[in-house]
Every structure is written in structure tokens, then in C-alpha cells.
Amino acid sequence: MSKKLRELKAKKATLVAQANTLAAAAADGIFSEAQQAEFNDLKSQIEGINRQIEAENFLIEQGAGLAAGSGQGNFIEVHDRREDDPTRGFRSFGDFAQAVAGSSIHGARDERLNFASAVAGFQDRQAAAPTTFGNEGSGADGGFAIPPQFSEEIWRLALGEESLIPLTQNTEITGNSMIFPKDESTPWGGSGVQVQWQSEAVAGAQSKPIIGTNTMVLHKMIALVPVTNELIADGFAIGSYLNQTAPDRITWKANEGILFGDGTGKPLGAMMGDSVIVQAKDSGQATQTVSSANLSNMVTRLLVGELKNAIWLAIPDILTPLEGLTVGQYPIYLPGQSAANAPYGLLKGRPLMLSEHASAFSSQGDINLLSLKGYRTITKAGGIQTSTSMHLYFDADATAFKFTFRMNGQPILSAPVTPPKSGKTRSHFITLAAR
């Protein structure tokens, strides 16, 4: 790839990132007059660069053809082998963080930072132009993209054992939004596609699907991690610290949004939507208790067929009363199971997940039965970005690393389902009322 073509693609990637940021800032996806004018200007610039890229590719191809047909030997294409290295030449994430901090604090630009990872979904590197570098002059506005391998490692850790995202119906997207079809009709209901018995020579009754659409737009969450400059001096120490801290913060924020987000600038949580069912306590039930009937009644409110996907999510304080529950002589709660997906054991055959997201013991939401297959999330494909600032914690002699992820989520059902032969509604999400 020629230097000119690389610079053009890097410039295009920067403009596309600016356009995506502008689109994300639009209220309800609708541009204001000023935003529309700015977007049109960015679009015009991108289209102009596309024409320049097309012309440069044409010249490169023609030059290759001339060389190949000149009788002077085979044409050999040469490229920088560092482009093939997913670590972009850094020994570890700590080594990368040291280079970023050095550039931000001392202005000592590490040449390897020119080979940052994808910007706004493009596989192009950041160009070596000074405006693409974070430095003391730009402060918190400057930043570098994490090399692909380290980015994937952090995201994989953030999707680890305690993360709820893998349990949802997740879709990775390259753009800013996604439109999903929506059909909430049931096989026994009187609307939507209907199936009927038909007698011979009798015309079949017609029915039609009731399909709507649901648009989801990405929201942004940030993990802001201050690191002392003493820790930065030891590259391996900072790598270990950030690899542990950033995924923990990301997992917590994503889980809180999936469960209890209010839908304003963040996901609409499973427990905040209109499809959640609050299972009433037992008649005369004392406070600070959980009964076997509570748990059985919660299972009956789960949509049929969803128990195999469900997990229990509860406050840790609930363990003591759970351990005393039995059905006859058989315990309901089986702690210490060796199943990888059930580190806290099994409750009525399904994994128990202890979480500080759950409500205080004996209040509504202290124990929940969730099938997150009834919850849809979208995440930005390869959507890890980082920037750094020495100014935010300057008085503490620390540097801030900011990890940015974009996601959204909401329940698939807008209301509980009413079954054909029972007066009890059912849903993907069941919570126990206060006792």
C-alpha cells in the first residue's frame, strides 16, 4: 500500500468516525439543522476522498501492469510487515500503555503508535499525521486505538463468567443502529398467522402476520481507569492492572444496564420493562424469609420452554435461607456443584448467580428468575477504543486511561404473555415481591 493511499484511508476513517459520533449524538436519531449541515459536509468530504482513493488504486494497478509486462521480471508488491502483527509491535498491553503515557506526558511519540487498530470499523491504520496523536497539547482529547490483539483480550475478559451479555440475544453491528422485526402474537391468540383444521373441499380461512419493527441505537459506556505514574513505569504491572480493572468495570456497567437501565442514554433493563412479572409472596409470609413455594411459583410464571435458558440472580445474603429449603427430604438448593456455568451451585436445577445488582434481602428483586434469551442486545463490532489524559488526575500524579464501548439492549416482549388455559401470565423475567 502506498503512503498516499494509506494517508487517504486514514483520513477517511477519521471522517467516518466523526460522522458516527455525530449520528450517535442526534436526538432520537433525528438531526438538528446544524447537525444535518455538519453531516452533509462530512459526507461530501468522505465522497471526495473515495474518489481520490479510487484514482490512487487505479494508478497503482496500472503501474503494476506496466512493471509486469515490461520483461524486466515479476512484479513484487511490498508492504510493511508490522501491519500483519495484531500487537502492532508491542510486547504486551503494558508496553502499549507505557508508550501511550509517554506520548501524553512527555510528548515522546513512539513510532509503533502509528500502527493503531481499526477506526470506526475500518481495517486501516491511523496515519502518521500529528493531528492523530494524543499529546500534552490536546490533553483529554488525544488518544490511541488499542492494537487488535489487546482489544480482543480485554473484551473477552469483559464477556467472562459474570457477564450477562453472552446470555442475551446479542448482535454485533458495524453501524450505529439496527432494525429488528417484532411479532408478539401467540399460536393460541386470535391475531397474526393462524392455523386451522380444514375439511375437504372447504376454502381455508385467511390470516396475515402482524409484524412491526423495533429500532435500537447504540449507547456509549466508559470505563475510566486512573493509573499512577509509578505503575506506568513498570509496563508489566500496568498491563496486569488494566487487564483486570477495565473488564471488571465494563462488565458491571453492562450488567447493570441489562438488568436495571432506565432506557435513557442506556439500555432498558429486563427488570424495568413492562414484561417483568412480580411474583407475590405467600399468604402471611414473614419478613426476611424465602419459601420453597416462592421459588416454585416463580418457575410457574416463566414462559414454557424457557427454563432451560434461565438463571437465578440473587443477593448473596439469600444463601442462608436457601440452604434450609427442601421438598420432602430433597434439598432445593445444591451448593458446590462443579459445573463451569454454575459456580454458586444449582437452585431447582438451574444455575444460581450471586450478584450485588440484586436488591437487598427481603425486598423486591432480591431473587430473580431470568431467561435472557428474551432480552436483545446490540454491541459495536470491535468496539473497544481508548484514550488517555495526564490532566484529569494531574494533582495525583496519575494518568487516566479511558475505555469506551457502545451497546444497547431491551426486552423483546412489551408485556407478559397470557396463556390459553391459565389465568397466570408468563414472561422471560420473574422477580419475587418484598416480604
PDB file of N, CA, C and O in Angstrom, residues 203-255:
ATOM      1  N   ALA A 203     -62.877 -23.970   1.578  1.00  0.00           N
ATOM      2  CA  ALA A 203     -61.826 -22.956   1.457  1.00  0.00           C
ATOM      3  C   ALA A 203     -61.252 -22.606   2.829  1.00  0.00           C
ATOM      4  O   ALA A 203     -61.976 -22.505   3.820  1.00  0.00           O
ATOM      5  N   GLY A 204     -59.936 -22.453   2.893  1.00  0.00           N
ATOM      6  CA  GLY A 204     -59.275 -22.121   4.150  1.00  0.00           C
ATOM      7  C   GLY A 204     -59.468 -20.657   4.515  1.00  0.00           C
ATOM      8  O   GLY A 204     -59.540 -19.775   3.638  1.00  0.00           O
ATOM      9  N   ALA A 205     -59.572 -20.406   5.796  1.00  0.00           N
ATOM     10  CA  ALA A 205     -59.681 -19.024   6.275  1.00  0.00           C
ATOM     11  C   ALA A 205     -58.318 -18.349   6.183  1.00  0.00           C
ATOM     12  O   ALA A 205     -57.289 -18.947   6.477  1.00  0.00           O
ATOM     13  N   GLN A 206     -58.331 -17.115   5.766  1.00  0.00           N
ATOM     14  CA  GLN A 206     -57.074 -16.383   5.598  1.00  0.00           C
ATOM     15  C   GLN A 206     -56.659 -15.706   6.903  1.00  0.00           C
ATOM     16  O   GLN A 206     -57.481 -15.351   7.738  1.00  0.00           O
ATOM     17  N   SER A 207     -55.350 -15.544   7.066  1.00  0.00           N
ATOM     18  CA  SER A 207     -54.792 -14.769   8.172  1.00  0.00           C
ATOM     19  C   SER A 207     -53.528 -14.095   7.677  1.00  0.00           C
ATOM     20  O   SER A 207     -52.984 -14.463   6.638  1.00  0.00           O
ATOM     21  N   LYS A 208     -53.092 -13.115   8.399  1.00  0.00           N
ATOM     22  CA  LYS A 208     -51.875 -12.412   7.972  1.00  0.00           C
ATOM     23  C   LYS A 208     -51.018 -12.091   9.196  1.00  0.00           C
ATOM     24  O   LYS A 208     -51.525 -11.926  10.305  1.00  0.00           O
ATOM     25  N   PRO A 209     -49.719 -12.049   8.991  1.00  0.00           N
ATOM     26  CA  PRO A 209     -48.831 -11.773  10.124  1.00  0.00           C
ATOM     27  C   PRO A 209     -48.980 -10.339  10.621  1.00  0.00           C
ATOM     28  O   PRO A 209     -49.336  -9.438   9.856  1.00  0.00           O
ATOM     29  N   ILE A 210     -48.739 -10.170  11.898  1.00  0.00           N
ATOM     30  CA  ILE A 210     -48.691  -8.828  12.482  1.00  0.00           C
ATOM     31  C   ILE A 210     -47.231  -8.563  12.843  1.00  0.00           C
ATOM     32  O   ILE A 210     -46.750  -8.983  13.903  1.00  0.00           O
ATOM     33  N   ILE A 211     -46.537  -7.939  11.942  1.00  0.00           N
ATOM     34  CA  ILE A 211     -45.101  -7.721  12.125  1.00  0.00           C
ATOM     35  C   ILE A 211     -44.815  -6.232  12.170  1.00  0.00           C
ATOM     36  O   ILE A 211     -45.145  -5.489  11.246  1.00  0.00           O
ATOM     37  N   GLY A 212     -44.215  -5.806  13.245  1.00  0.00           N
ATOM     38  CA  GLY A 212     -43.760  -4.434  13.355  1.00  0.00           C
ATOM     39  C   GLY A 212     -42.241  -4.395  13.331  1.00  0.00           C
ATOM     40  O   GLY A 212     -41.576  -5.408  13.083  1.00  0.00           O
ATOM     41  N   THR A 213     -41.668  -3.250  13.566  1.00  0.00           N
ATOM     42  CA  THR A 213     -40.221  -3.118  13.619  1.00  0.00           C
ATOM     43  C   THR A 213     -39.815  -2.407  14.894  1.00  0.00           C
ATOM     44  O   THR A 213     -40.583  -1.635  15.466  1.00  0.00           O
ATOM     45  N   ASN A 214     -38.621  -2.677  15.314  1.00  0.00           N
ATOM     46  CA  ASN A 214     -38.076  -2.077  16.516  1.00  0.00           C
ATOM     47  C   ASN A 214     -36.654  -1.617  16.216  1.00  0.00           C
ATOM     48  O   ASN A 214     -35.809  -2.428  15.824  1.00  0.00           O
ATOM     49  N   THR A 215     -36.387  -0.329  16.371  1.00  0.00           N
ATOM     50  CA  THR A 215     -35.066   0.218  16.073  1.00  0.00           C
ATOM     51  C   THR A 215     -34.280   0.416  17.364  1.00  0.00           C
ATOM     52  O   THR A 215     -34.775   1.014  18.315  1.00  0.00           O
ATOM     53  N   MET A 216     -33.073  -0.078  17.371  1.00  0.00           N
ATOM     54  CA  MET A 216     -32.187   0.094  18.523  1.00  0.00           C
ATOM     55  C   MET A 216     -30.954   0.882  18.093  1.00  0.00           C
ATOM     56  O   MET A 216     -30.353   0.581  17.055  1.00  0.00           O
ATOM     57  N   VAL A 217     -30.595   1.884  18.877  1.00  0.00           N
ATOM     58  CA  VAL A 217     -29.444   2.737  18.596  1.00  0.00           C
ATOM     59  C   VAL A 217     -28.399   2.522  19.681  1.00  0.00           C
ATOM     60  O   VAL A 217     -28.728   2.435  20.866  1.00  0.00           O
ATOM     61  N   LEU A 218     -27.152   2.422  19.298  1.00  0.00           N
ATOM     62  CA  LEU A 218     -26.081   2.186  20.260  1.00  0.00           C
ATOM     63  C   LEU A 218     -25.939   3.336  21.250  1.00  0.00           C
ATOM     64  O   LEU A 218     -26.050   4.505  20.884  1.00  0.00           O
ATOM     65  N   HIS A 219     -25.705   2.996  22.512  1.00  0.00           N
ATOM     66  CA  HIS A 219     -25.333   3.963  23.543  1.00  0.00           C
ATOM     67  C   HIS A 219     -23.892   3.684  23.963  1.00  0.00           C
ATOM     68  O   HIS A 219     -23.370   2.590  23.737  1.00  0.00           O
ATOM     69  N   LYS A 220     -23.287   4.664  24.574  1.00  0.00           N
ATOM     70  CA  LYS A 220     -21.862   4.547  24.918  1.00  0.00           C
ATOM     71  C   LYS A 220     -21.680   4.393  26.415  1.00  0.00           C
ATOM     72  O   LYS A 220     -22.303   5.087  27.214  1.00  0.00           O
ATOM     73  N   MET A 221     -20.797   3.477  26.809  1.00  0.00           N
ATOM     74  CA  MET A 221     -20.397   3.382  28.210  1.00  0.00           C
ATOM     75  C   MET A 221     -18.885   3.489  28.290  1.00  0.00           C
ATOM     76  O   MET A 221     -18.168   3.135  27.344  1.00  0.00           O
ATOM     77  N   ILE A 222     -18.411   3.996  29.406  1.00  0.00           N
ATOM     78  CA  ILE A 222     -16.998   4.318  29.550  1.00  0.00           C
ATOM     79  C   ILE A 222     -16.446   3.709  30.836  1.00  0.00           C
ATOM     80  O   ILE A 222     -17.068   3.795  31.892  1.00  0.00           O
ATOM     81  N   ALA A 223     -15.272   3.092  30.740  1.00  0.00           N
ATOM     82  CA  ALA A 223     -14.519   2.680  31.915  1.00  0.00           C
ATOM     83  C   ALA A 223     -13.328   3.629  32.037  1.00  0.00           C
ATOM     84  O   ALA A 223     -12.451   3.639  31.167  1.00  0.00           O
ATOM     85  N   LEU A 224     -13.327   4.448  33.060  1.00  0.00           N
ATOM     86  CA  LEU A 224     -12.260   5.420  33.273  1.00  0.00           C
ATOM     87  C   LEU A 224     -11.339   4.884  34.360  1.00  0.00           C
ATOM     88  O   LEU A 224     -11.765   4.689  35.501  1.00  0.00           O
ATOM     89  N   VAL A 225     -10.093   4.626  34.000  1.00  0.00           N
ATOM     90  CA  VAL A 225      -9.171   3.945  34.902  1.00  0.00           C
ATOM     91  C   VAL A 225      -7.953   4.830  35.166  1.00  0.00           C
ATOM     92  O   VAL A 225      -7.094   4.984  34.295  1.00  0.00           O
ATOM     93  N   PRO A 226      -7.837   5.451  36.362  1.00  0.00           N
ATOM     94  CA  PRO A 226      -6.643   6.217  36.694  1.00  0.00           C
ATOM     95  C   PRO A 226      -5.501   5.287  37.097  1.00  0.00           C
ATOM     96  O   PRO A 226      -5.704   4.328  37.839  1.00  0.00           O
ATOM     97  N   VAL A 227      -4.310   5.565  36.590  1.00  0.00           N
ATOM     98  CA  VAL A 227      -3.138   4.746  36.867  1.00  0.00           C
ATOM     99  C   VAL A 227      -2.008   5.652  37.341  1.00  0.00           C
ATOM    100  O   VAL A 227      -1.715   6.659  36.690  1.00  0.00           O
ATOM    101  N   THR A 228      -1.377   5.318  38.474  1.00  0.00           N
ATOM    102  CA  THR A 228      -0.276   6.143  38.969  1.00  0.00           C
ATOM    103  C   THR A 228       0.902   6.066  38.006  1.00  0.00           C
ATOM    104  O   THR A 228       1.134   5.043  37.350  1.00  0.00           O
ATOM    105  N   ASN A 229       1.650   7.140  37.945  1.00  0.00           N
ATOM    106  CA  ASN A 229       2.803   7.165  37.046  1.00  0.00           C
ATOM    107  C   ASN A 229       3.896   6.208  37.508  1.00  0.00           C
ATOM    108  O   ASN A 229       4.722   5.779  36.705  1.00  0.00           O
ATOM    109  N   GLU A 230       3.889   5.849  38.813  1.00  0.00           N
ATOM    110  CA  GLU A 230       4.825   4.832  39.283  1.00  0.00           C
ATOM    111  C   GLU A 230       4.474   3.475  38.668  1.00  0.00           C
ATOM    112  O   GLU A 230       5.350   2.708  38.282  1.00  0.00           O
ATOM    113  N   LEU A 231       3.170   3.186  38.572  1.00  0.00           N
ATOM    114  CA  LEU A 231       2.749   1.922  37.976  1.00  0.00           C
ATOM    115  C   LEU A 231       3.052   1.894  36.482  1.00  0.00           C
ATOM    116  O   LEU A 231       3.405   0.862  35.922  1.00  0.00           O
ATOM    117  N   ILE A 232       2.935   3.060  35.837  1.00  0.00           N
ATOM    118  CA  ILE A 232       3.227   3.144  34.407  1.00  0.00           C
ATOM    119  C   ILE A 232       4.690   2.815  34.147  1.00  0.00           C
ATOM    120  O   ILE A 232       5.037   2.258  33.093  1.00  0.00           O
ATOM    121  N   ALA A 233       5.556   3.150  35.092  1.00  0.00           N
ATOM    122  CA  ALA A 233       6.983   2.903  34.914  1.00  0.00           C
ATOM    123  C   ALA A 233       7.282   1.413  34.775  1.00  0.00           C
ATOM    124  O   ALA A 233       8.313   1.035  34.221  1.00  0.00           O
ATOM    125  N   ASP A 234       6.393   0.567  35.281  1.00  0.00           N
ATOM    126  CA  ASP A 234       6.551  -0.882  35.162  1.00  0.00           C
ATOM    127  C   ASP A 234       5.514  -1.390  34.178  1.00  0.00           C
ATOM    128  O   ASP A 234       4.358  -1.575  34.514  1.00  0.00           O
ATOM    129  N   GLY A 235       5.939  -1.612  32.951  1.00  0.00           N
ATOM    130  CA  GLY A 235       4.985  -1.955  31.895  1.00  0.00           C
ATOM    131  C   GLY A 235       4.153  -3.173  32.192  1.00  0.00           C
ATOM    132  O   GLY A 235       2.965  -3.218  31.922  1.00  0.00           O
ATOM    133  N   PHE A 236       4.757  -4.222  32.758  1.00  0.00           N
ATOM    134  CA  PHE A 236       4.008  -5.451  33.018  1.00  0.00           C
ATOM    135  C   PHE A 236       2.993  -5.240  34.126  1.00  0.00           C
ATOM    136  O   PHE A 236       1.899  -5.795  34.107  1.00  0.00           O
ATOM    137  N   ALA A 237       3.321  -4.414  35.127  1.00  0.00           N
ATOM    138  CA  ALA A 237       2.383  -4.154  36.212  1.00  0.00           C
ATOM    139  C   ALA A 237       1.154  -3.426  35.709  1.00  0.00           C
ATOM    140  O   ALA A 237       0.027  -3.756  36.059  1.00  0.00           O
ATOM    141  N   ILE A 238       1.359  -2.416  34.862  1.00  0.00           N
ATOM    142  CA  ILE A 238       0.210  -1.667  34.353  1.00  0.00           C
ATOM    143  C   ILE A 238      -0.641  -2.544  33.443  1.00  0.00           C
ATOM    144  O   ILE A 238      -1.873  -2.438  33.418  1.00  0.00           O
ATOM    145  N   GLY A 239       0.013  -3.461  32.700  1.00  0.00           N
ATOM    146  CA  GLY A 239      -0.753  -4.358  31.846  1.00  0.00           C
ATOM    147  C   GLY A 239      -1.666  -5.250  32.657  1.00  0.00           C
ATOM    148  O   GLY A 239      -2.838  -5.434  32.340  1.00  0.00           O
ATOM    149  N   SER A 240      -1.140  -5.819  33.759  1.00  0.00           N
ATOM    150  CA  SER A 240      -1.943  -6.673  34.627  1.00  0.00           C
ATOM    151  C   SER A 240      -3.077  -5.889  35.265  1.00  0.00           C
ATOM    152  O   SER A 240      -4.212  -6.372  35.368  1.00  0.00           O
ATOM    153  N   TYR A 241      -2.780  -4.663  35.690  1.00  0.00           N
ATOM    154  CA  TYR A 241      -3.786  -3.839  36.357  1.00  0.00           C
ATOM    155  C   TYR A 241      -4.930  -3.486  35.408  1.00  0.00           C
ATOM    156  O   TYR A 241      -6.111  -3.661  35.746  1.00  0.00           O
ATOM    157  N   LEU A 242      -4.600  -3.009  34.219  1.00  0.00           N
ATOM    158  CA  LEU A 242      -5.648  -2.599  33.279  1.00  0.00           C
ATOM    159  C   LEU A 242      -6.424  -3.791  32.738  1.00  0.00           C
ATOM    160  O   LEU A 242      -7.624  -3.712  32.522  1.00  0.00           O
ATOM    161  N   ASN A 243      -5.733  -4.923  32.516  1.00  0.00           N
ATOM    162  CA  ASN A 243      -6.419  -6.113  32.011  1.00  0.00           C
ATOM    163  C   ASN A 243      -7.435  -6.647  33.012  1.00  0.00           C
ATOM    164  O   ASN A 243      -8.387  -7.330  32.639  1.00  0.00           O
ATOM    165  N   GLN A 244      -7.223  -6.360  34.292  1.00  0.00           N
ATOM    166  CA  GLN A 244      -8.175  -6.804  35.311  1.00  0.00           C
ATOM    167  C   GLN A 244      -9.231  -5.741  35.588  1.00  0.00           C
ATOM    168  O   GLN A 244     -10.426  -6.047  35.678  1.00  0.00           O
ATOM    169  N   THR A 245      -8.794  -4.491  35.715  1.00  0.00           N
ATOM    170  CA  THR A 245      -9.698  -3.420  36.138  1.00  0.00           C
ATOM    171  C   THR A 245     -10.700  -3.038  35.061  1.00  0.00           C
ATOM    172  O   THR A 245     -11.900  -2.911  35.328  1.00  0.00           O
ATOM    173  N   ALA A 246     -10.230  -2.818  33.838  1.00  0.00           N
ATOM    174  CA  ALA A 246     -11.133  -2.373  32.769  1.00  0.00           C
ATOM    175  C   ALA A 246     -12.264  -3.369  32.506  1.00  0.00           C
ATOM    176  O   ALA A 246     -13.437  -2.982  32.464  1.00  0.00           O
ATOM    177  N   PRO A 247     -11.986  -4.682  32.348  1.00  0.00           N
ATOM    178  CA  PRO A 247     -13.096  -5.623  32.135  1.00  0.00           C
ATOM    179  C   PRO A 247     -14.073  -5.671  33.299  1.00  0.00           C
ATOM    180  O   PRO A 247     -15.284  -5.815  33.086  1.00  0.00           O
ATOM    181  N   ASP A 248     -13.570  -5.553  34.545  1.00  0.00           N
ATOM    182  CA  ASP A 248     -14.468  -5.552  35.700  1.00  0.00           C
ATOM    183  C   ASP A 248     -15.454  -4.391  35.628  1.00  0.00           C
ATOM    184  O   ASP A 248     -16.655  -4.548  35.875  1.00  0.00           O
ATOM    185  N   ARG A 249     -14.947  -3.202  35.313  1.00  0.00           N
ATOM    186  CA  ARG A 249     -15.808  -2.015  35.243  1.00  0.00           C
ATOM    187  C   ARG A 249     -16.803  -2.136  34.086  1.00  0.00           C
ATOM    188  O   ARG A 249     -17.976  -1.773  34.224  1.00  0.00           O
ATOM    189  N   ILE A 250     -16.335  -2.654  32.963  1.00  0.00           N
ATOM    190  CA  ILE A 250     -17.205  -2.796  31.786  1.00  0.00           C
ATOM    191  C   ILE A 250     -18.321  -3.804  32.075  1.00  0.00           C
ATOM    192  O   ILE A 250     -19.491  -3.567  31.773  1.00  0.00           O
ATOM    193  N   THR A 251     -17.947  -4.946  32.673  1.00  0.00           N
ATOM    194  CA  THR A 251     -18.936  -5.976  32.991  1.00  0.00           C
ATOM    195  C   THR A 251     -19.998  -5.439  33.945  1.00  0.00           C
ATOM    196  O   THR A 251     -21.203  -5.675  33.752  1.00  0.00           O
ATOM    197  N   TRP A 252     -19.564  -4.716  34.987  1.00  0.00           N
ATOM    198  CA  TRP A 252     -20.521  -4.181  35.952  1.00  0.00           C
ATOM    199  C   TRP A 252     -21.499  -3.220  35.282  1.00  0.00           C
ATOM    200  O   TRP A 252     -22.712  -3.320  35.476  1.00  0.00           O
ATOM    201  N   LYS A 253     -20.989  -2.282  34.504  1.00  0.00           N
ATOM    202  CA  LYS A 253     -21.853  -1.281  33.882  1.00  0.00           C
ATOM    203  C   LYS A 253     -22.810  -1.921  32.878  1.00  0.00           C
ATOM    204  O   LYS A 253     -23.994  -1.561  32.812  1.00  0.00           O
ATOM    205  N   ALA A 254     -22.309  -2.892  32.091  1.00  0.00           N
ATOM    206  CA  ALA A 254     -23.172  -3.563  31.113  1.00  0.00           C
ATOM    207  C   ALA A 254     -24.265  -4.366  31.814  1.00  0.00           C
ATOM    208  O   ALA A 254     -25.437  -4.321  31.416  1.00  0.00           O
ATOM    209  N   ASN A 255     -23.904  -5.103  32.867  1.00  0.00           N
ATOM    210  CA  ASN A 255     -24.899  -5.900  33.604  1.00  0.00           C
ATOM    211  C   ASN A 255     -25.960  -5.018  34.246  1.00  0.00           C
ATOM    212  O   ASN A 255     -27.155  -5.337  34.234  1.00  0.00           O
TER     213      ASN A 255
END
